[in-house]
Short mmCIF file of C-alpha atoms in Angstrom, two decimals:
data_model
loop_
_atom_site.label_atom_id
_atom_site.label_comp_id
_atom_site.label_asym_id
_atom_site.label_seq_id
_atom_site.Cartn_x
_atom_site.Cartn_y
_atom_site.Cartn_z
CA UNK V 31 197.18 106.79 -14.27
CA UNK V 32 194.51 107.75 -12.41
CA UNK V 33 192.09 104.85 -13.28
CA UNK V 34 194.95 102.28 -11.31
CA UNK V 35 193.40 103.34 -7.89
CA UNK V 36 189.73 102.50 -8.80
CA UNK V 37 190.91 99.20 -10.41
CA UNK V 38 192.99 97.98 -7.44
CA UNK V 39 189.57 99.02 -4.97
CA UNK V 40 187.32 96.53 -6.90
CA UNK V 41 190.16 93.65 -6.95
CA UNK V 42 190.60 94.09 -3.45
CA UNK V 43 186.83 94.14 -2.56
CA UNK V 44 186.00 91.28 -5.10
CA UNK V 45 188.89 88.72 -3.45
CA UNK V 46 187.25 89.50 -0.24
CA UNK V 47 183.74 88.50 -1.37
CA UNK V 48 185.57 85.30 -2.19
CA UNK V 49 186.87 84.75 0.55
CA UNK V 50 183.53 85.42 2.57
CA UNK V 51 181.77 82.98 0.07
CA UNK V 52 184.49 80.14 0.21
CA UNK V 53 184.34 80.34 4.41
CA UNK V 54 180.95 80.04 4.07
CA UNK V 55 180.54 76.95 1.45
CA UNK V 56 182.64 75.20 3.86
CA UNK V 57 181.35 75.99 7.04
CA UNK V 58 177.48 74.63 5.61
CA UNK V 59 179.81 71.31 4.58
CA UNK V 60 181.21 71.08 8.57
CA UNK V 61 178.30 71.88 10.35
CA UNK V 62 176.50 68.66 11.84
CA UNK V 63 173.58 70.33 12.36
CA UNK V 64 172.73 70.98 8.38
CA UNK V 65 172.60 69.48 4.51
CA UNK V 66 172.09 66.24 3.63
CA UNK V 67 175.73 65.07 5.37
CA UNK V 68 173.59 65.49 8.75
CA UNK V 69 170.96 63.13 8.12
CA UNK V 70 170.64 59.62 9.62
CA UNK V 71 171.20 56.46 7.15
CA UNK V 72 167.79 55.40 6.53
CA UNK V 73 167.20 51.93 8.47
CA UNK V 74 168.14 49.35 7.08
CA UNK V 75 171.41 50.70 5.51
CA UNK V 76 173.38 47.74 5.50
CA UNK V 77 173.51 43.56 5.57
CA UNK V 78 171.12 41.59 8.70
CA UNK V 79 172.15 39.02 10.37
CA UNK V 80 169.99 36.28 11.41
CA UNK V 81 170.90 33.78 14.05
CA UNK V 82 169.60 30.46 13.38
CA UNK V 83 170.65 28.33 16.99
CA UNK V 84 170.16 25.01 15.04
CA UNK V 85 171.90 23.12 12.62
CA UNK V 86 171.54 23.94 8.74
CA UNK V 87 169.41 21.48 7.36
CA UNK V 88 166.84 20.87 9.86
CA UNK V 89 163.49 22.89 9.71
CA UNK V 90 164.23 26.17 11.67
CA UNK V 91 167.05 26.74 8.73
CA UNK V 92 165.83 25.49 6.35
CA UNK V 93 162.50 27.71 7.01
CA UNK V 94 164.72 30.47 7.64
CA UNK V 95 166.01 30.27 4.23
CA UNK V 96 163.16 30.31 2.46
CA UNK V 97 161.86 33.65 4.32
CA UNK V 98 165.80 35.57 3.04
CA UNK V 99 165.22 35.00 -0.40
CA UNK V 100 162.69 37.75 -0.05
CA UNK V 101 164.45 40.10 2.22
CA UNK V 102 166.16 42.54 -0.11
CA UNK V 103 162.98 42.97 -1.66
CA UNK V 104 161.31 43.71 1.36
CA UNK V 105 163.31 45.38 3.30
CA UNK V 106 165.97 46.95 0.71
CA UNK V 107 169.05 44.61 2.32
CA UNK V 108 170.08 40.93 2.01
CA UNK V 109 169.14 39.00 5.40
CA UNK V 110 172.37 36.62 6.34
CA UNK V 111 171.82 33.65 7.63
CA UNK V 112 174.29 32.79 10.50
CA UNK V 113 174.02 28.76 12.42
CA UNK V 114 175.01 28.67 15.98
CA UNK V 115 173.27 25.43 16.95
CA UNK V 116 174.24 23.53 20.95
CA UNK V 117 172.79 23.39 24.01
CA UNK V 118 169.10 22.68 22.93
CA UNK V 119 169.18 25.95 21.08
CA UNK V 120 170.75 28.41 23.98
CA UNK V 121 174.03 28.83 22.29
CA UNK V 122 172.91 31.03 19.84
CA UNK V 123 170.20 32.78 22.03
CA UNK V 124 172.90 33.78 24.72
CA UNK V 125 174.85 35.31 21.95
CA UNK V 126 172.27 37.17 20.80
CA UNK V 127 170.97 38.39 24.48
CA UNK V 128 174.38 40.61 24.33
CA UNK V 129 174.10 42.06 20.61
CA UNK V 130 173.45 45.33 20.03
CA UNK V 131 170.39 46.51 19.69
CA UNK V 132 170.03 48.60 15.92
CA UNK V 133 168.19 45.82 14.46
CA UNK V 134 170.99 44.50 12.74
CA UNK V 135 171.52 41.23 14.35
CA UNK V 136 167.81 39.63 14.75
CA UNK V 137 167.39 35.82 16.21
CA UNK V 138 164.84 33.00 14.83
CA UNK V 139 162.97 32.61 18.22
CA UNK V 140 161.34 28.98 18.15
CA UNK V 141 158.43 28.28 20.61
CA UNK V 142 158.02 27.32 23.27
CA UNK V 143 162.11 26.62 23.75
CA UNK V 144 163.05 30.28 24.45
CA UNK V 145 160.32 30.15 27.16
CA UNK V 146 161.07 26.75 28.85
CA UNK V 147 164.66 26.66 28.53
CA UNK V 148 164.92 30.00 30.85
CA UNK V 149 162.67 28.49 33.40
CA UNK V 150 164.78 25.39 34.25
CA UNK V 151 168.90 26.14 32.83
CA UNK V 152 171.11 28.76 33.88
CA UNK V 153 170.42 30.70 30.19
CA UNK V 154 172.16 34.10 29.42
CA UNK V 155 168.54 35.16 27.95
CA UNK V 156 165.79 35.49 29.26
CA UNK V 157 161.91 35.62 27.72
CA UNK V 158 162.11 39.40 27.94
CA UNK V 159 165.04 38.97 25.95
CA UNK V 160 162.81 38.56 22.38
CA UNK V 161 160.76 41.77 21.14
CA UNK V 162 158.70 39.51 18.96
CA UNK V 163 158.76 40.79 15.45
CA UNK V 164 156.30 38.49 13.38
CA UNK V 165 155.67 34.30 13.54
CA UNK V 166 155.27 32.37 10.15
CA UNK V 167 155.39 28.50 11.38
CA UNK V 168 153.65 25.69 13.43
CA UNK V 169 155.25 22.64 13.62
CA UNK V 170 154.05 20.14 15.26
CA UNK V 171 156.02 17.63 16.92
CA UNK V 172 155.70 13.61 15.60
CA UNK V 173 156.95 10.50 17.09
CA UNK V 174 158.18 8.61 14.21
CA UNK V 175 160.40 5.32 13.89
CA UNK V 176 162.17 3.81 11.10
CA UNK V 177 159.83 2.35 8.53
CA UNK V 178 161.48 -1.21 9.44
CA UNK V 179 160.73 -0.86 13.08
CA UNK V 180 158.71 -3.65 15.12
CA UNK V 181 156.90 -0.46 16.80
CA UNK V 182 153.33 -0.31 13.89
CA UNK V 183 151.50 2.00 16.76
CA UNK V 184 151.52 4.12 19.36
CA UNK V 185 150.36 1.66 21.41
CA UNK V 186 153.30 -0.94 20.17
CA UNK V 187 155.63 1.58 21.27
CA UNK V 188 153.98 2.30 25.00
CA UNK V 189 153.85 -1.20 25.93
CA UNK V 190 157.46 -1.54 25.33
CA UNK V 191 158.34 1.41 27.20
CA UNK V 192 156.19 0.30 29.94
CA UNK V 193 157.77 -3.32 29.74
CA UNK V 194 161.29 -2.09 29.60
CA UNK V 195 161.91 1.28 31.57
CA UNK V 196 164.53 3.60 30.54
CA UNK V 197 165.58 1.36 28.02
CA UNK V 198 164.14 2.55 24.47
CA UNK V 199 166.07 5.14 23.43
CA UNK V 200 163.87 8.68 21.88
CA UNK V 201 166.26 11.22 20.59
CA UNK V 202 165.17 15.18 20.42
CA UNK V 203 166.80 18.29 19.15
CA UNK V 204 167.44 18.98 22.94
CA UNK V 205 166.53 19.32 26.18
CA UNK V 206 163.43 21.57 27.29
CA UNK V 207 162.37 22.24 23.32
CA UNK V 208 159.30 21.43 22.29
CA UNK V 209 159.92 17.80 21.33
CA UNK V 210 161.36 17.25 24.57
CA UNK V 211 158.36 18.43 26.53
CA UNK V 212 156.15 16.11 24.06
CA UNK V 213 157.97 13.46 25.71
CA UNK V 214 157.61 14.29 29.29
CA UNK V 215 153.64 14.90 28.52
CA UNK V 216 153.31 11.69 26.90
CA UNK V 217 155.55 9.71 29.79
CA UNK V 218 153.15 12.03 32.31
CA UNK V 219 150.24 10.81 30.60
CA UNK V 220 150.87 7.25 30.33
CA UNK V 221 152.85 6.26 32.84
CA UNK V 222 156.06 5.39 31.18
CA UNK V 223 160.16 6.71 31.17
CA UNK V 224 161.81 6.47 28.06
CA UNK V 225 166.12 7.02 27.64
CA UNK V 226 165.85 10.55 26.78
CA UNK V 227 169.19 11.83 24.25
CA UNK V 228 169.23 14.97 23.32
CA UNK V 229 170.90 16.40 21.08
CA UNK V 230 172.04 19.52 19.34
CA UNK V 231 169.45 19.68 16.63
CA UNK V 232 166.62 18.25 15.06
CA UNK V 233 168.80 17.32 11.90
CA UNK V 234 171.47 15.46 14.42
CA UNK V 235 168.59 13.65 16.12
CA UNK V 236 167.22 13.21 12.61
CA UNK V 237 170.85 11.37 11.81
CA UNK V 238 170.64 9.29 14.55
CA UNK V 239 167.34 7.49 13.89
CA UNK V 240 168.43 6.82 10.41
CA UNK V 241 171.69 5.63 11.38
CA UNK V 242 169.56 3.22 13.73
CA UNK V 243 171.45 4.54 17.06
CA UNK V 244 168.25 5.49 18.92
CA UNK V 245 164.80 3.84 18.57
CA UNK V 246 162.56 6.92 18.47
CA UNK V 247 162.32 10.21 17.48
CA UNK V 248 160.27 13.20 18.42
CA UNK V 249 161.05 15.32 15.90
CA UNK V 250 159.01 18.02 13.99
CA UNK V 251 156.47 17.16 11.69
CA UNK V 252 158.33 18.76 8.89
CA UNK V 253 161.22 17.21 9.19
CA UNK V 254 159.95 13.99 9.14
CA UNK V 255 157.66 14.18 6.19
CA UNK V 256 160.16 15.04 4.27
CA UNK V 257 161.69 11.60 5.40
CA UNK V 258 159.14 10.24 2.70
CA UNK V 259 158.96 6.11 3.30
CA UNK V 260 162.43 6.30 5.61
CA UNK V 261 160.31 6.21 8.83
CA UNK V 262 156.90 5.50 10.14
CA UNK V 263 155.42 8.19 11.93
CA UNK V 264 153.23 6.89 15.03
CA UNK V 265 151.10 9.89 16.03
CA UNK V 266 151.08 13.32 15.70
CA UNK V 267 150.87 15.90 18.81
CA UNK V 268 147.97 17.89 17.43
CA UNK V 269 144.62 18.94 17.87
CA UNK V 270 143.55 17.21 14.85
CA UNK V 271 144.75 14.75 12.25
CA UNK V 272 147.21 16.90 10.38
CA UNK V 273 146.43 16.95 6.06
CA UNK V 274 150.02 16.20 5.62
CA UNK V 275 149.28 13.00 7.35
CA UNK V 276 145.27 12.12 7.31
CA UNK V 277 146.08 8.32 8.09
CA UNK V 278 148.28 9.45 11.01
CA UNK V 279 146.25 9.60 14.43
CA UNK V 280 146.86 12.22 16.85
CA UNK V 281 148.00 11.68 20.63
CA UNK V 282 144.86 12.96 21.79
CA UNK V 283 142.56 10.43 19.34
CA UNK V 284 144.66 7.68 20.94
CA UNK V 285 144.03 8.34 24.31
CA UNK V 286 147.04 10.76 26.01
CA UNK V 287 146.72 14.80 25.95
CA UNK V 288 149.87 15.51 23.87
CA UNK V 289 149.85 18.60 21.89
CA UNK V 290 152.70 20.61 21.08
CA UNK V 291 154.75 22.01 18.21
CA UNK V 292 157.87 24.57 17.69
CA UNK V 293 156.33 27.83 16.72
CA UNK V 294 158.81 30.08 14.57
CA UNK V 295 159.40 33.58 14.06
CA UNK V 296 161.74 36.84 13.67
CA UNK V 297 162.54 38.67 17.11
CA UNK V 298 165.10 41.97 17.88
CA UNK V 299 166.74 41.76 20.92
CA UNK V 300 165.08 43.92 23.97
CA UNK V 301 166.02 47.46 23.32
CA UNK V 302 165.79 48.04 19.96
CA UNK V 303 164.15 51.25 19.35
CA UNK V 304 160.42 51.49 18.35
CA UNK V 305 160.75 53.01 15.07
CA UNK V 306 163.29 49.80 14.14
CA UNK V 307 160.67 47.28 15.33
CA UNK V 308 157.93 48.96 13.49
CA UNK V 309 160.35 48.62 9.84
CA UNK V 310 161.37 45.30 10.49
CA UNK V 311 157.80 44.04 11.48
CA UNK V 312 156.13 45.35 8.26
CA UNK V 313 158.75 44.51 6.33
CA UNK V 314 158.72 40.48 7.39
CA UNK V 315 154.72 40.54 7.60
CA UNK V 316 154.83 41.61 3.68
CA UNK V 317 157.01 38.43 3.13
CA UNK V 318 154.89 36.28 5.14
CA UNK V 319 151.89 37.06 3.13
CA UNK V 320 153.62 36.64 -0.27
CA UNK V 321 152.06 33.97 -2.21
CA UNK V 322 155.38 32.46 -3.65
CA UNK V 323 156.67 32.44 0.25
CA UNK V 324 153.65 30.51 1.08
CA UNK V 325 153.88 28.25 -1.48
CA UNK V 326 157.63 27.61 -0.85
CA UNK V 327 156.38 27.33 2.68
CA UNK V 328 154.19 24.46 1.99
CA UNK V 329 156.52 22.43 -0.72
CA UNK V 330 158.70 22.33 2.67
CA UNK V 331 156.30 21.09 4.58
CA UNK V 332 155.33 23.64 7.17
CA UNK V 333 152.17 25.14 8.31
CA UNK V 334 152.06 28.81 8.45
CA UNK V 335 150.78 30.52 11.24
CA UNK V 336 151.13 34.70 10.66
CA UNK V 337 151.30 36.67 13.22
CA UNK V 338 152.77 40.50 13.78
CA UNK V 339 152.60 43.04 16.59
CA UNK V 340 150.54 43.33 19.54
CA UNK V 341 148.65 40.16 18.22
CA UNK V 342 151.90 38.36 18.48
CA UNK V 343 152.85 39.73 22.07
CA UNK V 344 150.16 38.50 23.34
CA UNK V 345 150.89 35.22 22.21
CA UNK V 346 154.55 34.84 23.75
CA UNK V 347 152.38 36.03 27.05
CA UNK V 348 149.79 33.59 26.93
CA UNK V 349 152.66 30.66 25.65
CA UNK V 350 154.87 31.45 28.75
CA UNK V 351 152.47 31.16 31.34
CA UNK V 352 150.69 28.11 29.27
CA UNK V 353 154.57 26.15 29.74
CA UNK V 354 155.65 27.32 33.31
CA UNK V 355 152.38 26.15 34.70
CA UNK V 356 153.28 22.48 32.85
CA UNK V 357 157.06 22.36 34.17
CA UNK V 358 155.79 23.40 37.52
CA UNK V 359 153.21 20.42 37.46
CA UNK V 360 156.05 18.09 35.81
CA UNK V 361 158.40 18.90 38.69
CA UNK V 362 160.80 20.97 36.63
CA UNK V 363 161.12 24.33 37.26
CA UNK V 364 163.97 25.32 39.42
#
């Protein structure tokens, strides 16, 4: 009998310790402030959405597509491909000027249309708009007709032009991109006005020359070669004769300073924080330099041109003051 009282002491004292324990364990699971429950998701933790603000088909996608194949690799999560071509391209870059900005919804950017359009349309974005995350194309842009055409040259084509103003019909993937300000160089250069169309893509304006409803294209260079014997292509807006094309002369060899191509790359939207940037910029720059991207690059026709960083920064700096001092010559700034 008198062993009960000890016995009933160390119960007592050993539910308590319990108790004390149990309160504990589950106070370290509730606190924010400690174990692993705390932590931030490492970055990238979930799917990325690109915007592509052109068609599927046409060179900015089709680019685009080549570079997501890679992405999980890369950068540990699948890179989604989302079209929202119109409006020369501004469609999708005004949606994208209101995402948020965690790095999960990043924009093709193509050059120099996200710095032209801004200078002479009412655009939602602006050139500050694009933290520049790394480039992988130049494109440059091609006049080409159907391979049936009466235009052989350049030079065919001009003298039309010049003998019948506003009537011959060059299509574009929309006003203000880079074909379209190849066209107001060349008519600046020689003297000539063509019937501008835009349209909403390069593979709609693509569509349109093979379907024989406009005379001319300026499309990219891409694009067309991959047209094979479908079209003629009448000079190329280059600094030099392009391997792609060695028989092909360039504006410049032919007389008119044309040169100008749709540069293409990754951006974030302004206010994406540093430590973001810095991920998704190594991660695409160790896609860009794959060998198997490269050569998937070139079976598609496009020229690579890397760039990442401050490099690339300085670039979009140099580009926008390079194409508001040209639309301010041309008359077209607003």
């Amino acid at each position: 009998m008198k062993g009960k009282p000890g016995w009933s002491i160390v119960v007592i004292v050993l539910v308590l310790i319990g108790l004390t324990a149990c309160s504990g364990s589950d106070e370290a699971v509730q606190s924010p402030n400690t174990g692993e429950g705390s932590q931030k998701d490492e970055f990238p933790s979930q799917p990325i959405q690109l915007i592509v603000s052109y068609s599927a088909g046409a060179a900015t996608d089709t680019q685009a597509r080549i570079l997501a194949q890679y992405a999980v690799e890369a950068l540990g999560q699948p890179l989604v491909i989302v079209n929202m071509e119109g409006a020369g391209g501004s469609v999708g870059w005004n949606h994208f000027s209101k995402v948020k900005p965690d790095g999960y919804t990043l924009a093709v950017y193509n050059l120099p249309h996200v710095l032209s359009k801004p200078l002479v349309e009412n655009t939602e974005y602006t050139p500050e708009t694009f933290i520049p995350l790394a480039n992988w194309g130049y494109d440059p842009v091609v006049f080409g007709v159907l391979s049936d055409s009466p235009y052989q040259t350049l030079e065919d084509l001009i003298e039309d032009v010049r003998a019948n103003p506003e009537q011959i019909t060059i299509g574009n993937a929309g006003l203000y991109v880079g074909q379209h300000l190849a066209i107001l160089m060349l008519e600046d250069e020689a003297g000539i006005k063509f019937q501008n169309i835009p349209f909403d893509g390069a593979a709609d304006a693509q569509a349109a020359l093979l379907g024989g409803t406009i005379d001319v294209q300026a499309g990219n260079l891409s694009d067309m070669y991959r047209l094979g014997d479908q079209v003629r292509i009448l000079a190329v807006a280059a600094e030099e004769r392009h391997k792609y094309l060695p028989d092909v002369p360039t504006f410049k060899e032919l007389g008119y300073d044309v040169v100008m191509s749709t540069d293409r790359g990754v951006a974030a939207v302004e206010g994406t924080p540093p430590d973001i940037v810095e991920t998704l910029t190594n991660g695409f720059l160790e896609i860009m330099n794959r060998d198997d991207f490269q050569a998937e690059m070139e079976q598609a026709g496009a020229d690579l041109l890397i760039m990442g960083g401050e490099e690339l920064q300085q670039e979009f700096a140099q580009r926008a003051e390079r194409i508001e001092d040209l639309l301010t010559r041309l008359g077209h700034v607003k």
